Short mmCIF file of C-alpha atoms in Angstrom, two decimals:
data_model
loop_
_atom_site.label_atom_id
_atom_site.label_comp_id
_atom_site.label_asym_id
_atom_site.label_seq_id
_atom_site.Cartn_x
_atom_site.Cartn_y
_atom_site.Cartn_z
CA MET A 1 0.15 -0.14 -0.13
CA TYR A 2 2.48 2.55 0.62
CA ASN A 3 4.32 1.43 -2.16
CA MET A 4 1.90 2.18 -4.04
CA LYS A 5 0.92 5.51 -2.42
CA ARG A 6 4.63 6.15 -2.92
CA LYS A 7 4.45 5.33 -7.14
CA ALA A 8 1.48 7.43 -7.28
CA ILE A 9 3.42 10.32 -5.63
CA LEU A 10 6.29 10.08 -8.03
CA ALA A 11 3.98 9.79 -10.93
CA MET A 12 2.33 13.28 -9.83
CA ILE A 13 5.97 14.60 -9.31
CA LEU A 14 6.88 13.24 -13.09
CA LEU A 15 3.32 14.50 -14.59
CA PHE A 16 3.79 18.30 -12.84
CA THR A 17 7.36 18.22 -14.04
CA VAL A 18 6.69 17.75 -18.13
CA PHE A 19 3.89 20.27 -17.88
CA GLY A 20 6.16 22.99 -16.22
CA VAL A 21 8.92 22.17 -18.59
CA GLY A 22 6.18 22.23 -21.82
CA ALA A 23 5.01 25.09 -20.29
CA PHE A 24 7.99 26.91 -20.09
CA ARG A 25 8.87 26.48 -23.27
CA GLY A 26 5.62 27.55 -24.98
CA TYR A 27 6.35 31.05 -22.87
CA ALA A 28 9.69 31.12 -24.66
CA VAL A 29 8.28 30.80 -28.33
CA GLU A 30 5.58 33.27 -27.59
CA LYS A 31 8.38 35.69 -26.54
CA GLU A 32 10.07 34.75 -29.50
CA LYS A 33 7.36 35.31 -31.72
CA GLN A 34 6.56 38.53 -30.02
CA ALA A 35 9.67 39.72 -30.78
CA THR A 36 9.77 38.81 -34.12
CA GLU A 37 6.87 40.42 -35.17
CA ALA A 38 7.82 43.71 -33.38
CA ILE A 39 10.92 43.96 -35.39
CA VAL A 40 8.70 42.85 -38.56
CA ILE A 41 6.34 46.01 -37.54
CA GLU A 42 9.10 48.44 -37.10
CA ALA A 43 10.81 47.31 -40.44
CA LYS A 44 7.31 47.99 -41.92
CA ALA A 45 7.09 51.05 -40.61
CA GLU A 46 10.48 52.31 -41.51
CA ALA A 47 10.01 50.83 -45.36
CA GLU A 48 6.65 52.96 -45.27
CA LYS A 49 8.34 55.61 -43.92
CA VAL A 50 10.99 55.58 -46.92
CA GLN A 51 8.01 54.44 -49.06
CA ASP A 52 5.72 57.89 -48.19
CA ALA A 53 9.42 59.91 -48.78
CA GLN A 54 9.91 58.32 -52.52
CA ASP A 55 5.85 59.00 -52.98
CA GLN A 56 6.36 62.82 -52.00
CA MET A 57 9.50 63.17 -53.77
CA ILE A 58 7.45 62.14 -57.00
CA ILE A 59 3.91 63.88 -56.46
CA SER A 60 6.48 66.71 -55.57
CA SER A 61 8.50 66.18 -59.00
CA TRP A 62 4.62 66.54 -60.74
CA ALA A 63 4.24 69.65 -58.88
CA ASP A 64 4.95 72.08 -61.15
CA LYS A 65 4.12 69.50 -64.37
CA VAL A 66 1.53 68.59 -66.38
CA TYR A 67 0.19 64.85 -65.04
CA PRO A 68 0.79 61.98 -67.78
CA GLY A 69 -2.25 61.47 -70.11
CA VAL A 70 -3.07 64.85 -70.49
CA THR A 71 -4.45 66.38 -73.56
CA VAL A 72 -6.07 69.16 -75.31
CA MET A 73 -7.23 68.31 -78.63
CA GLY A 74 -5.57 65.67 -78.86
CA VAL A 75 -2.22 66.93 -78.17
CA ASP A 76 -0.34 65.53 -75.40
CA LEU A 77 0.69 67.80 -72.58
CA SER A 78 1.97 64.71 -70.32
CA GLY A 79 5.59 66.02 -68.02
CA LEU A 80 5.41 70.16 -69.72
CA THR A 81 6.16 72.57 -67.78
CA LYS A 82 3.16 75.47 -67.72
CA ALA A 83 5.75 77.35 -69.95
CA GLU A 84 5.88 74.53 -72.09
CA ALA A 85 2.67 73.91 -72.34
CA LYS A 86 1.97 77.03 -72.97
CA SER A 87 3.92 77.25 -76.25
CA LEU A 88 2.52 73.94 -77.25
CA LEU A 89 -0.94 75.38 -76.75
CA ASP A 90 0.19 78.59 -78.78
CA THR A 91 1.75 76.33 -82.28
CA ASP A 92 0.06 73.03 -82.39
CA VAL A 93 -3.10 73.49 -80.66
CA MET A 94 -3.87 76.92 -81.90
CA ASN A 95 -2.91 75.68 -85.68
CA LYS A 96 -5.04 72.14 -84.93
CA LEU A 97 -7.86 74.70 -83.78
CA LYS A 98 -7.91 76.60 -86.59
CA GLY A 99 -7.76 73.99 -88.89
CA HIS A 100 -10.86 72.23 -87.63
CA THR A 101 -13.62 71.85 -89.84
CA ILE A 102 -17.65 71.83 -89.17
CA ASN A 103 -19.54 70.90 -92.38
CA ILE A 104 -22.87 72.61 -93.18
CA SER A 105 -24.95 70.40 -95.34
CA ALA A 106 -27.55 72.00 -96.99
CA LYS A 107 -29.74 71.59 -100.88
CA ASP A 108 -27.14 68.58 -101.47
CA LYS A 109 -24.18 70.56 -101.04
CA VAL A 110 -21.52 70.67 -98.21
CA PHE A 111 -19.92 73.99 -97.14
CA PRO A 112 -17.23 73.74 -94.74
CA LEU A 113 -16.91 75.69 -91.81
CA THR A 114 -12.75 76.47 -90.44
CA LEU A 115 -12.38 77.93 -87.33
CA GLU A 116 -10.18 80.02 -88.33
CA LYS A 117 -13.01 82.06 -90.53
CA LEU A 118 -13.96 83.22 -86.86
CA ASP A 119 -11.39 84.94 -86.02
CA ILE A 120 -10.56 82.54 -82.52
CA THR A 121 -8.63 83.23 -79.85
CA LEU A 122 -6.97 80.82 -77.36
CA ASP A 123 -6.27 81.84 -73.62
CA SER A 124 -3.22 80.07 -73.60
CA ASP A 125 -2.10 80.62 -70.17
CA LYS A 126 -5.60 79.71 -68.43
CA LEU A 127 -5.59 76.91 -70.16
CA ALA A 128 -1.79 75.58 -69.30
CA ASP A 129 -3.22 76.51 -65.48
CA ASN A 130 -6.18 74.15 -66.08
CA ALA A 131 -3.40 71.53 -67.89
CA ILE A 132 -1.20 71.90 -64.78
CA ASN A 133 -3.78 71.83 -62.32
CA TYR A 134 -5.38 68.68 -63.46
CA GLY A 135 -5.67 66.34 -60.71
CA LYS A 136 -3.54 68.06 -58.19
CA ASP A 137 -6.34 68.29 -55.93
CA LEU A 138 -6.65 64.47 -55.21
CA THR A 139 -4.94 62.93 -52.51
CA ASP A 140 -1.76 61.68 -52.47
CA GLU A 141 -2.98 57.89 -53.68
CA GLU A 142 -5.10 59.15 -56.02
CA LYS A 143 -2.03 61.27 -57.31
CA LEU A 144 0.10 58.35 -57.27
CA LYS A 145 -1.84 56.32 -59.48
CA LYS A 146 -2.84 59.42 -62.12
CA ILE A 147 0.95 59.75 -62.36
CA GLY A 148 1.50 55.66 -63.09
CA SER A 149 -1.33 55.61 -65.21
CA VAL A 150 -1.48 55.99 -68.94
CA GLU A 151 -5.02 56.26 -69.30
CA GLU A 152 -5.70 59.49 -71.55
CA ALA A 153 -7.60 62.77 -69.74
CA SER A 154 -8.96 65.93 -72.26
CA ILE A 155 -8.64 69.60 -70.78
CA ASP A 156 -11.62 71.07 -71.80
CA LEU A 157 -11.03 73.77 -74.57
CA SER A 158 -12.57 76.81 -74.13
CA PHE A 159 -11.90 80.03 -77.08
CA GLU A 160 -13.27 83.17 -78.14
CA HIS A 161 -15.20 83.94 -81.27
CA ASN A 162 -15.71 86.32 -83.47
CA GLU A 163 -19.89 85.89 -83.16
CA GLU A 164 -20.37 88.52 -86.03
CA LYS A 165 -18.43 85.96 -88.39
CA ILE A 166 -20.75 83.54 -87.82
CA ASN A 167 -23.72 85.49 -89.12
CA GLU A 168 -21.65 86.69 -92.15
CA PHE A 169 -21.36 82.55 -93.16
CA VAL A 170 -24.34 81.94 -92.69
CA GLN A 171 -26.14 85.08 -94.03
CA SER A 172 -23.57 83.63 -97.43
CA LEU A 173 -24.63 80.40 -97.19
CA SER A 174 -28.48 81.54 -97.46
CA LYS A 175 -27.73 83.66 -100.29
CA GLU A 176 -26.61 80.57 -102.25
CA VAL A 177 -28.98 78.21 -101.03
CA ASN A 178 -32.73 80.35 -100.65
CA GLN A 179 -34.83 80.68 -103.42
CA GLU A 180 -38.06 82.66 -103.53
CA ALA A 181 -40.74 80.49 -104.58
CA LYS A 182 -41.15 80.87 -108.35
CA ASN A 183 -44.35 80.65 -109.93
CA ALA A 184 -45.46 79.26 -112.94
CA THR A 185 -46.24 81.36 -115.99
CA ILE A 186 -48.60 81.35 -119.18
CA LYS A 187 -48.53 83.31 -122.43
CA ARG A 188 -50.79 83.49 -125.00
CA ALA A 189 -50.03 83.79 -128.58
CA ASN A 190 -50.90 82.90 -131.76
CA GLY A 191 -54.31 81.17 -130.31
CA ALA A 192 -52.22 78.67 -127.86
CA PHE A 193 -50.84 78.99 -124.76
CA THR A 194 -47.15 78.78 -123.28
CA ILE A 195 -46.31 77.49 -119.96
CA THR A 196 -43.16 77.49 -117.85
CA GLU A 197 -42.28 75.86 -114.82
CA HIS A 198 -42.56 76.63 -111.41
CA ALA A 199 -39.87 76.39 -108.77
CA GLU A 200 -40.39 75.50 -104.82
CA GLY A 201 -38.90 78.06 -102.80
CA ARG A 202 -36.07 77.43 -99.94
CA VAL A 203 -34.83 79.58 -96.98
CA ILE A 204 -32.84 78.32 -94.55
CA ASP A 205 -33.67 78.62 -90.80
CA ALA A 206 -30.60 80.95 -89.93
CA ASP A 207 -31.50 81.59 -86.26
CA LYS A 208 -31.77 77.44 -85.33
CA LEU A 209 -28.15 76.97 -87.69
CA ILE A 210 -26.33 79.66 -86.19
CA LYS A 211 -27.31 78.27 -83.03
CA ASP A 212 -26.18 74.85 -84.22
CA ILE A 213 -22.62 75.91 -85.00
CA LYS A 214 -22.47 77.33 -81.58
CA SER A 215 -23.10 74.06 -80.36
CA ALA A 216 -21.08 72.67 -82.49
CA LEU A 217 -17.96 75.08 -81.14
CA VAL A 218 -18.43 73.78 -77.77
CA GLU A 219 -18.66 69.42 -78.83
CA LEU A 220 -15.67 70.27 -81.06
CA LEU A 221 -16.41 66.67 -82.39
CA PRO A 222 -14.49 65.04 -85.31
CA ASP A 223 -16.27 65.09 -88.84
CA GLN A 224 -18.85 67.63 -87.62
CA THR A 225 -21.37 67.74 -90.25
CA ILE A 226 -24.68 70.10 -89.44
CA ASN A 227 -27.77 69.50 -91.14
CA ALA A 228 -29.10 72.85 -92.32
CA ASP A 229 -32.89 73.21 -91.61
CA ILE A 230 -34.77 74.07 -95.05
CA VAL A 231 -38.19 75.31 -95.31
CA VAL A 232 -39.97 74.74 -98.15
CA SER A 233 -42.51 76.97 -99.78
CA GLN A 234 -44.42 76.09 -103.24
CA PRO A 235 -45.43 78.77 -105.52
CA ARG A 236 -48.53 80.39 -105.90
CA VAL A 237 -49.21 79.62 -109.30
CA THR A 238 -47.92 75.65 -110.51
CA ALA A 239 -47.52 74.65 -114.10
CA ASP A 240 -49.79 71.89 -113.14
CA ALA A 241 -52.86 74.71 -112.39
CA LEU A 242 -52.04 76.34 -115.61
CA LYS A 243 -52.39 73.46 -117.56
CA LYS A 244 -55.81 72.92 -116.83
CA ILE A 245 -56.70 76.24 -118.58
CA ASP A 246 -57.93 75.12 -121.54
CA SER A 247 -60.97 77.25 -123.25
CA GLN A 248 -62.30 81.20 -123.30
CA LEU A 249 -64.86 81.47 -120.87
CA SER A 250 -65.58 85.13 -121.66
CA SER A 251 -65.12 87.90 -123.99
CA TYR A 252 -66.29 91.52 -124.20
CA THR A 253 -65.07 94.68 -126.48
CA THR A 254 -66.13 98.37 -126.34
CA LYS A 255 -64.88 100.94 -128.48
CA TYR A 256 -62.62 103.80 -128.28
CA SER A 257 -61.60 105.30 -131.87
CA THR A 258 -62.64 108.81 -131.32
CA SER A 259 -61.06 109.05 -128.23
CA ALA A 260 -58.07 111.62 -128.45
CA ALA A 261 -54.57 110.08 -128.97
CA GLY A 262 -53.40 110.89 -125.02
CA ARG A 263 -56.86 108.91 -124.12
CA LYS A 264 -56.32 106.09 -126.70
CA TYR A 265 -52.88 105.40 -125.37
CA ASN A 266 -53.84 105.27 -121.40
CA VAL A 267 -56.73 102.36 -123.19
CA GLY A 268 -53.42 100.35 -124.15
CA PHE A 269 -51.42 101.02 -121.71
CA ALA A 270 -53.82 99.80 -119.03
CA ALA A 271 -55.21 97.10 -120.77
CA SER A 272 -51.42 96.11 -121.23
CA LYS A 273 -50.91 95.98 -117.17
CA ILE A 274 -53.86 93.67 -116.76
CA ASN A 275 -52.82 91.74 -119.86
CA GLY A 276 -51.46 88.14 -118.49
CA ALA A 277 -52.78 88.00 -115.05
CA VAL A 278 -53.52 85.04 -113.43
CA VAL A 279 -56.20 84.34 -110.36
CA MET A 280 -55.60 81.32 -108.70
CA PRO A 281 -59.24 79.20 -107.26
CA GLY A 282 -60.14 81.96 -103.74
CA GLU A 283 -58.01 84.84 -104.97
CA THR A 284 -59.53 88.46 -105.28
CA PHE A 285 -58.24 90.25 -108.18
CA SER A 286 -58.14 94.44 -107.61
CA TYR A 287 -57.92 96.38 -110.60
CA ASN A 288 -56.13 99.05 -109.16
CA LYS A 289 -52.83 97.14 -107.80
CA GLN A 290 -52.68 95.29 -111.01
CA VAL A 291 -52.77 98.38 -112.61
CA GLY A 292 -50.19 100.07 -110.35
CA PRO A 293 -49.50 104.03 -109.72
CA VAL A 294 -51.20 106.01 -111.93
CA THR A 295 -48.63 108.61 -112.36
CA ALA A 296 -46.64 110.32 -115.46
CA ALA A 297 -43.44 108.74 -114.07
CA ALA A 298 -45.35 105.44 -114.21
CA GLY A 299 -46.10 106.08 -117.65
CA PHE A 300 -49.55 107.32 -117.88
CA ARG A 301 -50.75 109.90 -120.09
CA ASN A 302 -53.29 113.32 -119.50
CA ALA A 303 -56.72 112.77 -120.96
CA GLY A 304 -59.96 113.51 -120.32
CA VAL A 305 -61.58 112.59 -116.55
CA TYR A 306 -64.23 113.58 -114.34
CA VAL A 307 -63.81 116.02 -111.90
CA GLY A 308 -66.84 117.11 -110.15
CA ASN A 309 -69.63 118.00 -112.86
CA LYS A 310 -66.94 118.56 -115.81
CA VAL A 311 -64.42 116.36 -118.03
CA GLU A 312 -61.01 118.10 -117.41
CA ASP A 313 -57.83 116.88 -118.26
CA GLY A 314 -55.65 114.16 -116.08
CA ILE A 315 -53.39 111.96 -115.80
CA GLY A 316 -55.32 108.56 -116.30
CA GLY A 317 -58.07 109.11 -118.81
CA GLY A 318 -59.42 106.48 -120.03
CA LEU A 319 -58.49 103.80 -117.17
CA CYS A 320 -62.42 103.37 -116.52
CA GLN A 321 -62.58 102.23 -119.78
CA VAL A 322 -60.44 99.31 -119.38
CA SER A 323 -62.05 98.62 -115.55
CA SER A 324 -65.59 98.81 -117.58
CA THR A 325 -64.99 96.22 -120.18
CA LEU A 326 -62.98 93.83 -117.53
CA TYR A 327 -66.09 94.11 -115.67
CA GLN A 328 -68.46 92.73 -118.22
CA ALA A 329 -65.84 89.89 -119.30
CA ALA A 330 -65.83 88.70 -115.38
CA LEU A 331 -69.93 88.99 -115.19
CA HIS A 332 -70.13 87.00 -118.28
CA SER A 333 -68.11 84.57 -116.89
CA ASN A 334 -69.76 84.20 -113.58
CA LEU A 335 -66.69 85.58 -111.22
CA GLY A 336 -67.60 87.07 -108.23
CA ILE A 337 -67.87 90.66 -107.79
CA GLU A 338 -66.51 91.58 -105.25
CA GLN A 339 -66.29 95.54 -105.56
CA ARG A 340 -67.61 97.84 -108.04
CA ARG A 341 -69.17 101.21 -108.39
CA ASN A 342 -70.81 103.17 -111.57
CA HIS A 343 -69.84 106.40 -112.43
CA SER A 344 -71.39 109.67 -111.56
CA MET A 345 -72.26 110.26 -114.98
CA ALA A 346 -73.13 108.43 -117.72
CA VAL A 347 -70.13 106.92 -119.79
CA SER A 348 -70.64 106.96 -123.85
CA TYR A 349 -68.82 103.68 -124.07
CA LEU A 350 -71.13 101.33 -122.03
CA LYS A 351 -74.90 101.77 -121.25
CA PRO A 352 -75.90 102.48 -117.97
CA GLY A 353 -75.77 100.05 -115.34
CA MET A 354 -73.03 98.32 -117.10
CA ASP A 355 -69.75 100.11 -116.56
CA ALA A 356 -67.21 100.05 -113.26
CA VAL A 357 -65.65 103.15 -112.41
CA VAL A 358 -61.99 103.10 -110.42
CA TYR A 359 -60.11 105.58 -108.88
CA SER A 360 -57.03 104.56 -106.38
CA PRO A 361 -57.38 103.97 -103.79
CA SER A 362 -61.15 103.99 -102.71
CA LEU A 363 -62.43 103.27 -105.80
CA ASP A 364 -61.75 99.67 -107.16
CA LEU A 365 -63.15 96.66 -108.95
CA LYS A 366 -62.42 93.19 -107.07
CA PHE A 367 -63.60 90.15 -108.13
CA THR A 368 -63.16 86.35 -106.60
CA ASN A 369 -62.23 83.29 -108.81
CA THR A 370 -64.93 81.40 -107.44
CA TYR A 371 -64.06 78.03 -109.45
CA GLU A 372 -61.72 75.33 -108.89
CA ASN A 373 -58.94 75.95 -111.33
CA PRO A 374 -56.96 79.62 -112.33
CA VAL A 375 -58.98 82.01 -114.70
CA TYR A 376 -56.52 83.89 -117.00
CA ILE A 377 -57.15 87.45 -118.65
CA SER A 378 -56.48 88.82 -121.83
CA ALA A 379 -56.52 92.30 -122.72
CA TYR A 380 -55.38 94.03 -125.70
CA GLY A 381 -56.33 97.97 -127.09
CA ASP A 382 -55.05 98.08 -130.90
CA GLY A 383 -56.54 102.19 -130.55
CA SER A 384 -60.39 101.80 -131.71
CA THR A 385 -61.41 98.49 -130.00
CA LEU A 386 -60.98 97.35 -126.62
CA THR A 387 -60.69 93.29 -125.84
CA VAL A 388 -60.72 91.79 -122.58
CA ALA A 389 -61.62 88.04 -122.29
CA VAL A 390 -61.36 85.33 -119.63
CA TYR A 391 -59.79 81.90 -120.02
CA GLY A 392 -60.15 79.22 -117.79
CA HIS A 393 -61.09 75.30 -117.54
CA LYS A 394 -64.14 75.00 -119.24
CA ALA A 395 -65.96 72.62 -117.22
CA ASP A 396 -65.76 74.86 -114.06
CA MET A 397 -68.58 76.62 -115.43
CA GLY A 398 -70.91 72.99 -115.75
CA GLY A 399 -72.30 73.79 -119.37
CA TYR A 400 -73.85 77.22 -118.30
CA GLU A 401 -73.49 80.27 -119.84
CA TYR A 402 -74.16 83.70 -118.97
CA LYS A 403 -76.31 87.40 -120.93
CA ILE A 404 -75.84 90.70 -118.88
CA PHE A 405 -78.25 93.68 -120.00
CA SER A 406 -79.23 96.69 -118.64
CA GLU A 407 -82.75 98.71 -118.94
CA THR A 408 -83.08 102.50 -118.15
CA THR A 409 -85.73 103.17 -115.99
CA SER A 410 -85.58 107.15 -116.31
CA VAL A 411 -83.60 110.04 -118.19
CA ILE A 412 -83.33 112.76 -116.95
CA GLN A 413 -83.22 115.93 -119.23
CA PRO A 414 -80.44 118.65 -118.15
CA LYS A 415 -81.93 122.42 -118.19
CA THR A 416 -80.00 125.25 -119.56
CA ILE A 417 -79.25 127.81 -116.85
CA ARG A 418 -78.03 131.05 -117.55
CA LYS A 419 -75.87 133.23 -115.58
CA GLU A 420 -74.79 136.55 -115.58
CA ASP A 421 -71.42 137.26 -115.95
CA PRO A 422 -69.91 140.37 -114.76
CA THR A 423 -66.57 140.40 -116.18
CA MET A 424 -67.43 139.59 -119.50
CA PHE A 425 -69.64 142.54 -121.89
CA GLU A 426 -72.79 142.63 -123.04
CA GLY A 427 -73.91 140.77 -125.73
CA GLU A 428 -70.95 138.00 -125.61
CA GLU A 429 -71.72 134.57 -124.19
CA LYS A 430 -69.80 131.88 -123.72
CA VAL A 431 -71.08 127.77 -122.44
CA ASP A 432 -69.35 127.34 -119.01
CA LEU A 433 -71.18 123.73 -118.10
CA LYS A 434 -71.53 121.67 -120.93
CA PRO A 435 -75.19 119.19 -120.40
CA VAL A 436 -75.24 115.53 -119.96
CA ILE A 437 -78.32 113.68 -119.26
CA GLY A 438 -78.89 111.86 -115.99
CA TYR A 439 -80.43 108.00 -115.91
CA THR A 440 -81.54 105.42 -113.71
CA SER A 441 -80.97 101.95 -114.77
CA LYS A 442 -81.10 98.49 -113.68
CA THR A 443 -78.58 95.31 -114.06
CA TYR A 444 -79.68 91.83 -114.64
CA LYS A 445 -77.77 88.84 -114.82
CA GLN A 446 -79.26 85.78 -116.83
CA THR A 447 -77.88 82.04 -116.69
CA LEU A 448 -78.57 79.50 -119.61
CA LYS A 449 -78.61 76.15 -119.83
CA ASP A 450 -78.64 74.50 -123.79
CA GLY A 451 -79.66 77.54 -124.63
CA LYS A 452 -82.63 78.35 -122.40
CA VAL A 453 -82.57 80.71 -119.07
CA VAL A 454 -82.79 78.89 -116.08
CA LYS A 455 -82.43 82.06 -114.10
CA THR A 456 -82.76 85.88 -114.22
CA GLU A 457 -81.47 88.38 -111.35
CA GLN A 458 -80.75 91.99 -110.90
CA ILE A 459 -77.29 92.44 -110.10
CA SER A 460 -76.90 96.29 -109.96
CA ASN A 461 -79.47 99.13 -109.05
CA ASP A 462 -77.41 102.17 -110.65
CA SER A 463 -77.98 106.04 -111.26
CA TYR A 464 -76.71 108.71 -112.74
CA LYS A 465 -76.56 112.84 -112.53
CA LYS A 466 -77.40 115.21 -114.72
CA VAL A 467 -75.93 118.19 -115.18
CA ASP A 468 -77.58 121.15 -116.71
CA GLN A 469 -76.20 123.13 -118.74
CA VAL A 470 -74.42 126.65 -117.64
CA ILE A 471 -74.39 129.84 -120.20
CA LEU A 472 -72.77 132.60 -119.00
CA TYR A 473 -73.55 135.88 -120.53
CA GLY A 474 -72.01 139.38 -120.20
CA THR A 475 -73.38 142.07 -117.97
CA LYS A 476 -70.39 144.88 -118.38
CA LYS A 477 -71.50 147.92 -119.93
CA LYS A 478 -68.78 148.46 -123.53
CA PRO A 479 -67.25 151.58 -123.03
CA VAL A 480 -67.76 154.98 -125.23
CA VAL A 481 -65.26 154.91 -127.67
CA THR A 482 -64.64 159.00 -129.06
CA PRO A 483 -62.90 159.51 -132.48
CA PRO A 484 -59.43 161.00 -131.47
CA VAL A 485 -59.12 164.96 -133.24
CA VAL A 486 -56.55 164.57 -136.36
CA GLU A 487 -54.58 167.71 -137.01
CA PRO A 488 -53.85 168.97 -140.14
CA PRO A 489 -49.92 168.24 -141.06
CA VAL A 490 -47.83 171.61 -141.08
CA VAL A 491 -46.75 172.42 -144.02
CA GLU A 492 -43.43 174.54 -144.29
CA PRO A 493 -42.27 176.82 -146.75
CA PRO A 494 -39.09 175.02 -149.07
CA VAL A 495 -35.49 176.69 -148.20
CA VAL A 496 -34.06 178.28 -151.18
CA THR A 497 -30.39 178.82 -151.83
CA PRO A 498 -29.17 181.63 -153.47
CA PRO A 499 -26.49 180.90 -156.40
CA ALA A 500 -22.56 181.18 -155.89
CA THR A 501 -21.34 184.53 -156.56
CA PRO A 502 -18.59 183.92 -159.08
CA PRO A 503 -15.11 185.19 -158.11
CA ALA A 504 -13.59 188.43 -159.99
CA THR A 505 -11.74 188.51 -162.95
CA GLN A 506 -8.54 190.70 -162.74
CA PRO A 507 -7.93 192.45 -166.00
#
């Protein structure tokens, strides 16, 4: 039993000894590990200090230089100082900027606009600062990454340009591209019509184009092309519309063979002004507008015109015969009369109710083309007769014909009035105002189909004033004329000259 206890005690002592030795060894290893880690940490800290120092040296070396990869318009400024960058900006970048082209595409043509034409200026000093300062506000780690990177970074390019040069360019381009719409024309000669083609109008949207060019100057993309917006307009008269004119719708003739020379000229001249006029569907024709200013400068001459109750000389006498003849042609083709007025006194070339007075701007003859196709006006005066005809698409009249007639409802005879004239001698007389007969009338339009009257309508009710004849007679006493006393002529006696005495003779 004792031995057993002893063995147990020895075993326990041995176990404690083994545990103690192991614990000691573990402690020693831990201490050694801690020491090693401390050395490593210290070495690492030292290495970091060295690296930081090296990093700072690298960062400092780039402090006054452009970071790698920095470009302006593709020109590499990497590693350059401000002075070097500014020099390169003033040369390579400026030349590249001047040569940059913006192409304007308009009407199947390309118009190049080089920036050199815009008087551009580059603030290279400010741009060099921007290049130098690029990335300098980053953290050190980001700066080092930027320095060691080959990634390209483009600096925004800012420059000044002359805005007026853009306007001039657009104006020049517009002159070449813009085109006014051109009406088709029609001319009647030898009984046939000749038609010329129309042309579309086009106008560049200049404001939008200027705006687009300015945007392109900001972007400065390669191969820049701007498509100019073009507003297209159709002409008022197209060839297709004029080709519908195939027949004479109406014609009317008046005479003026007894007119004075000035009036004859004016009738023919005014007829030439309306000859060839085209009235499109829905349009209103104005005689005054078509004829234009009635002045001597415009080519009109003096002729008799109504002034109050008298006929006096005035520029344009005879125009009303042309407007009246046109009025009848328009009525006979059933065009819509918009404005018409009769003369104050009856005219000699038409019955009452058939005329149309004009006097710009208040008195005009206007009519509207109510058909679906255009009408063409032909007018010609040969010095004896004036003929105005209306041509159009025959089918537009629907097989109808039109007749115009008037009836005189009253005739007002003028009186003769005698008036004293104290400036004239007794027994003298003169006509101061010629008599003019007055009338009232009604005018009608008949609509016929297949030769039969299908409708009769009154279109006007007119009145023409009478003018009383005025005869002036003298009331001034004639002076009594006393014959002058004639004195007999005084006869002077003739002067007798004695003969000369002969010279004495010497003995």
